[in-house]
Amino acid sequence: MKDTAMHPDAVSTISAESSASSFSSVPSFSCVAGTPGNDAPPLLELCGVTRSYRTGGWFAPRQQRQVLRGVDLTVREGGCTGVVGPSGAGKSTLCRIALGLEQPDGGMVRFMGRDVRHGLGKDRRHIQVVFQNSVNAVNPRLTVERIIGEPLENFTTLNRRQRRSRAGELLEQVHLSPSLLDRLPHRLSGGQLQRVCIARALAPRPRLILLDEALSSLDMLVQARVLDLLTELRRATGVAYLFVTHDVRLVPLFCDEAAVLTEGRVAPVDMHAPGHPCARQQAAHQATPHQEAFNALRAAILPAMPVGTPG
């Protein structure tokens, strides 16, 4: 089933041929005017965060496995910070701590200037999340109206008629038709359902949306469309993003700054390909271990088309 866009002219249409090259040719939004710079006030701050888990059991010795080792990370108001790392690097643990679903062993977590190590409390509505698997992120027995209406019911005083009207507005905001309100999730395409999840995240008007591998399950064409949508929403609403992914192709297209999570530590890296205008200033600097890890992830990506050897 194809995506049903309410405003088809508003969504950029990328051909299958051009989408393969778009991830390597589009400049980073950090070089585009209108995006917040490093002088924007911090919204989410992780300072010296540590987290470890106990492994082992009845037939294995118990050990402490340290997943996060003094993580420092900042997401600024209206900004977009990308965190990349291989599987098992601790990205999911970092997300749970940022969402207030898990307490760190040490360090400080601040959201909107307040300590949230023991939960977000009244600030819960101001930070929302979009998960990787949109099918498992929704109740298959609920209609689109009720899926989007959940945060409206929890965080607002709107009645049922007002919630339905607001849900229709949110669908239009993500370029879907309000006629989808009465559909069940299995009657939507993957791209449509992920947009419904984005609409649900936008419902309580959050200050920050955590995108936890939110594009990994989509094909390249739909990824490009959703990236355009998220960028449009960011500029229209001022929402900030924490973009967690293992796909380094997406980071320069979407984020203002990037960091690599490896060996339990986070460090900022140059996310631009060699020769990019924004990368030339750092060309002479020696690569750090985190930069080398980022470059290794980028080098592991297969080319869009087979590269022949000259004969």
Coordinates of C-alpha atoms in Angstrom, one line a residue:
M1 CA 0.0 0.0 0.0
K2 CA 1.4 3.4 -1.0
D3 CA 1.7 6.4 1.3
T4 CA -1.5 8.6 1.1
A5 CA -0.3 12.2 1.4
M6 CA -2.8 15.0 2.2
H7 CA -0.6 17.6 0.4
P8 CA 1.4 15.7 -2.2
D9 CA 3.0 18.9 -3.5
A10 CA 4.4 19.6 0.0
V11 CA 6.3 16.3 0.2
S12 CA 9.4 16.1 -2.0
T13 CA 9.2 13.3 -4.5
I14 CA 12.5 11.5 -5.0
S15 CA 12.9 9.0 -7.8
A16 CA 14.3 5.6 -6.9
E17 CA 17.4 6.4 -9.0
S18 CA 18.1 9.8 -7.4
S19 CA 17.4 8.5 -3.8
A20 CA 20.4 6.2 -4.0
S21 CA 22.7 9.2 -4.5
S22 CA 20.9 11.6 -2.2
F23 CA 22.5 10.4 1.0
S24 CA 25.9 11.2 -0.4
S25 CA 25.2 14.5 -2.2
V26 CA 23.0 16.6 0.0
P27 CA 24.8 18.9 2.4
S28 CA 24.3 18.8 6.1
F29 CA 21.7 21.0 7.6
S30 CA 24.3 22.3 10.0
C31 CA 25.5 24.4 7.1
V32 CA 22.1 25.7 6.2
A33 CA 20.9 29.0 7.5
G34 CA 18.1 29.0 10.0
T35 CA 19.2 26.2 12.2
P36 CA 20.2 26.9 15.8
G37 CA 23.9 27.1 16.6
N38 CA 26.0 26.2 19.6
D39 CA 24.8 29.3 21.4
A40 CA 21.3 27.9 21.8
P41 CA 20.5 27.1 25.5
P42 CA 20.8 23.4 26.4
L43 CA 17.6 21.4 26.6
L44 CA 18.8 17.9 27.6
E45 CA 22.1 17.4 29.4
L46 CA 23.9 14.2 30.3
C47 CA 26.9 14.8 32.5
G48 CA 29.3 12.0 33.4
V49 CA 26.5 9.4 33.2
T50 CA 27.5 5.8 34.0
R51 CA 25.5 2.6 33.9
S52 CA 26.5 -1.0 34.4
Y53 CA 24.6 -4.3 34.5
R54 CA 25.2 -7.5 36.4
T55 CA 25.7 -10.6 34.2
G56 CA 25.9 -14.2 35.0
G57 CA 23.6 -16.5 36.9
W58 CA 23.3 -19.9 38.5
F59 CA 25.9 -21.5 36.3
A60 CA 28.1 -18.6 35.4
P61 CA 30.1 -16.2 37.6
R62 CA 28.4 -12.9 38.3
Q63 CA 30.2 -10.0 36.7
Q64 CA 29.6 -6.3 36.3
R65 CA 29.4 -5.1 32.7
Q66 CA 29.9 -1.4 32.4
V67 CA 27.8 -0.1 29.4
L68 CA 28.2 3.7 29.8
R69 CA 31.4 5.2 31.2
G70 CA 31.1 8.9 31.9
V71 CA 28.9 10.0 29.0
D72 CA 28.6 13.7 28.3
L73 CA 25.9 14.7 25.8
T74 CA 23.9 17.9 25.1
V75 CA 20.9 18.5 23.0
R76 CA 20.1 22.2 22.5
E77 CA 16.8 24.0 22.1
G78 CA 15.5 23.5 18.6
G79 CA 18.6 21.6 17.6
C80 CA 19.3 18.1 16.4
T81 CA 22.1 15.9 17.8
G82 CA 22.9 12.6 16.2
V83 CA 24.4 9.7 18.2
V84 CA 25.8 6.8 16.1
G85 CA 27.4 3.6 17.2
P86 CA 27.5 -0.1 16.4
S87 CA 25.1 -2.6 17.8
G88 CA 25.7 -3.3 21.5
A89 CA 27.4 0.1 22.0
G90 CA 24.8 1.2 24.6
K91 CA 22.5 3.3 22.5
S92 CA 19.4 1.8 23.9
T93 CA 20.6 2.3 27.5
L94 CA 21.4 5.9 26.7
C95 CA 17.8 6.3 25.3
R96 CA 16.2 4.8 28.3
I97 CA 18.2 7.1 30.6
A98 CA 17.3 10.2 28.5
L99 CA 13.6 9.2 28.7
G100 CA 13.7 8.8 32.4
L101 CA 12.8 5.1 32.1
E102 CA 16.1 4.0 33.8
Q103 CA 18.3 5.6 36.4
P104 CA 22.0 6.0 35.9
D105 CA 24.5 4.6 38.4
G106 CA 26.2 8.0 38.5
G107 CA 26.3 11.4 36.8
M108 CA 23.7 14.0 36.2
V109 CA 20.7 14.1 33.8
R110 CA 19.0 17.5 33.3
F111 CA 16.0 18.3 31.2
M112 CA 14.9 21.9 30.9
G113 CA 17.3 22.7 33.7
R114 CA 15.9 20.2 36.2
D115 CA 17.4 17.0 37.5
V116 CA 15.4 14.1 36.1
R117 CA 17.6 11.2 37.2
H118 CA 14.6 9.8 39.2
G119 CA 12.0 10.3 36.5
L120 CA 10.6 13.2 34.4
G121 CA 7.5 13.7 36.5
K122 CA 5.5 16.6 35.2
D123 CA 7.9 17.1 32.3
R124 CA 6.9 13.7 30.8
R125 CA 4.8 15.4 28.1
H126 CA 7.8 17.5 27.0
I127 CA 9.9 14.6 25.8
Q128 CA 8.4 12.0 23.4
V129 CA 9.9 9.1 21.4
V130 CA 9.5 7.5 18.0
F131 CA 10.7 3.9 18.0
Q132 CA 12.2 1.8 15.2
N133 CA 9.4 -0.7 14.8
S134 CA 6.2 1.2 14.2
V135 CA 4.2 -2.0 14.1
N136 CA 5.2 -3.0 17.7
A137 CA 4.9 0.6 18.9
V138 CA 1.1 0.7 18.5
N139 CA -1.8 -1.3 19.7
P140 CA -3.1 -3.2 16.7
R141 CA -6.6 -3.1 18.0
L142 CA -6.7 0.7 18.2
T143 CA -7.7 3.0 15.4
V144 CA -5.4 5.8 14.2
E145 CA -7.6 8.3 16.1
R146 CA -7.1 6.5 19.4
I147 CA -3.4 5.9 18.8
I148 CA -2.8 9.7 18.3
G149 CA -5.3 10.5 21.0
E150 CA -3.5 8.6 23.8
P151 CA -1.1 11.4 24.7
L152 CA -3.9 13.9 24.3
E153 CA -6.0 12.0 26.8
N154 CA -3.1 11.7 29.2
F155 CA -1.7 15.2 29.0
T156 CA -4.6 17.5 28.0
T157 CA -8.1 18.2 29.1
L158 CA -9.6 17.9 25.6
N159 CA -12.9 16.0 25.3
R160 CA -13.4 13.2 22.8
R161 CA -14.6 15.4 20.0
Q162 CA -11.8 17.9 20.5
R163 CA -9.2 15.0 20.5
R164 CA -10.6 13.7 17.2
S165 CA -10.3 17.2 15.7
R166 CA -6.8 17.6 17.0
A167 CA -5.8 14.1 15.7
G168 CA -7.0 15.1 12.3
E169 CA -4.9 18.3 12.4
L170 CA -1.8 16.2 13.4
L171 CA -2.4 13.9 10.5
E172 CA -2.4 16.8 8.1
Q173 CA 0.7 18.1 9.8
V174 CA 2.5 14.9 8.8
H175 CA 1.0 15.0 5.3
L176 CA -1.6 12.3 5.8
S177 CA -5.4 12.5 5.2
P178 CA -7.8 12.8 8.2
S179 CA -9.8 10.1 6.4
L180 CA -7.3 7.6 7.9
L181 CA -8.5 8.3 11.5
D182 CA -10.8 5.3 11.5
R183 CA -8.3 2.8 10.1
L184 CA -6.5 0.1 12.0
P185 CA -2.7 -0.1 11.8
H186 CA -2.6 -3.2 9.5
R187 CA -4.4 -1.1 6.8
L188 CA -1.5 1.3 6.6
S189 CA 1.9 1.1 4.9
G190 CA 5.1 1.2 6.9
G191 CA 5.7 4.8 6.0
Q192 CA 2.2 5.8 6.8
L193 CA 2.3 4.1 10.2
Q194 CA 5.7 5.7 11.1
R195 CA 4.1 9.1 10.3
V196 CA 1.2 8.2 12.6
C197 CA 3.8 7.5 15.3
I198 CA 5.4 10.9 14.6
A199 CA 2.0 12.6 14.8
R200 CA 1.4 10.8 18.2
A201 CA 4.8 12.2 19.4
L202 CA 3.9 15.7 18.3
A203 CA 0.4 15.5 20.0
P204 CA 1.4 16.9 23.5
R205 CA 3.6 19.6 21.8
P206 CA 6.9 18.3 23.2
R207 CA 10.2 20.2 23.5
L208 CA 12.2 17.2 22.5
I209 CA 11.6 14.0 20.4
L210 CA 13.9 11.1 20.7
L211 CA 14.2 9.2 17.4
D212 CA 15.4 5.7 18.4
E213 CA 16.4 4.1 15.0
A214 CA 13.2 5.6 13.7
L215 CA 14.1 5.3 10.1
S216 CA 16.0 2.0 10.1
S217 CA 13.0 -0.1 9.1
L218 CA 12.0 2.0 6.2
D219 CA 13.3 1.8 2.6
M220 CA 15.6 4.5 1.2
L221 CA 12.8 6.4 -0.6
V222 CA 10.6 6.6 2.4
Q223 CA 13.6 7.5 4.6
A224 CA 14.2 10.5 2.5
R225 CA 10.6 11.6 2.7
V226 CA 10.4 11.2 6.4
L227 CA 13.7 13.1 6.8
D228 CA 12.2 16.0 4.8
L229 CA 9.0 15.8 7.0
L230 CA 11.0 15.9 10.3
T231 CA 13.1 18.8 9.1
E232 CA 9.9 20.7 8.1
L233 CA 8.3 20.0 11.5
R234 CA 11.5 21.1 13.3
R235 CA 11.5 24.5 11.5
A236 CA 7.7 24.9 12.0
T237 CA 7.4 23.9 15.7
G238 CA 10.9 24.5 17.1
V239 CA 11.1 20.9 18.4
A240 CA 14.5 19.5 19.1
Y241 CA 15.6 15.9 18.1
L242 CA 18.0 13.4 19.6
F243 CA 18.6 11.2 16.6
V244 CA 20.0 7.7 17.6
T245 CA 21.0 5.5 14.7
H246 CA 23.7 3.2 13.3
D247 CA 23.2 4.5 9.8
V248 CA 25.9 7.2 9.4
R249 CA 24.5 8.2 5.9
L250 CA 21.5 9.9 7.6
V251 CA 23.4 11.9 10.2
P252 CA 25.0 14.6 7.9
L253 CA 21.6 15.1 6.1
F254 CA 19.7 15.8 9.3
C255 CA 21.8 16.7 12.3
D256 CA 23.6 19.9 13.4
E257 CA 26.2 17.9 15.3
A258 CA 27.1 14.3 15.8
A259 CA 28.7 12.1 18.4
V260 CA 29.9 8.5 18.4
L261 CA 29.1 6.1 21.2
T262 CA 31.8 3.5 21.5
E263 CA 33.4 1.6 24.4
G264 CA 30.8 3.3 26.7
R265 CA 31.9 6.8 25.9
V266 CA 30.6 9.6 23.7
A267 CA 32.7 12.0 21.8
P268 CA 31.8 14.6 19.1
V269 CA 33.0 13.8 15.6
D270 CA 33.2 15.4 12.2
M271 CA 30.3 13.9 10.4
H272 CA 31.0 15.2 6.9
A273 CA 32.7 13.2 4.1
P274 CA 36.2 14.1 3.2
G275 CA 36.3 17.1 0.9
H276 CA 33.0 18.5 2.2
P277 CA 33.3 22.3 2.7
C278 CA 32.4 22.0 6.4
A279 CA 35.1 19.3 6.9
R280 CA 38.0 21.1 5.4
Q281 CA 38.7 23.0 8.5
Q282 CA 39.4 19.8 10.4
A283 CA 41.2 18.0 7.6
A284 CA 44.6 18.7 9.2
H285 CA 43.7 17.5 12.6
Q286 CA 44.6 14.0 13.7
A287 CA 41.7 11.6 13.9
T288 CA 40.6 10.5 17.4
P289 CA 39.5 7.0 18.2
H290 CA 35.9 8.1 18.1
Q291 CA 36.4 9.7 14.7
E292 CA 38.1 6.5 13.5
A293 CA 35.1 4.5 14.7
F294 CA 32.7 6.9 12.8
N295 CA 34.8 6.6 9.7
A296 CA 34.8 2.8 10.0
L297 CA 31.0 2.7 10.2
R298 CA 30.9 5.0 7.1
A299 CA 33.3 2.8 5.2
A300 CA 31.2 -0.3 6.0
I301 CA 28.3 1.0 3.9
L302 CA 28.0 -0.7 0.5
P303 CA 27.9 1.6 -2.5
A304 CA 24.6 2.2 -4.3
M305 CA 25.9 0.6 -7.4
P306 CA 28.7 -2.0 -8.0
V307 CA 32.0 -0.3 -8.6
G308 CA 33.8 -1.9 -11.5
T309 CA 37.6 -2.1 -11.7
P310 CA 39.3 -0.6 -14.7
G311 CA 40.3 -3.3 -17.1

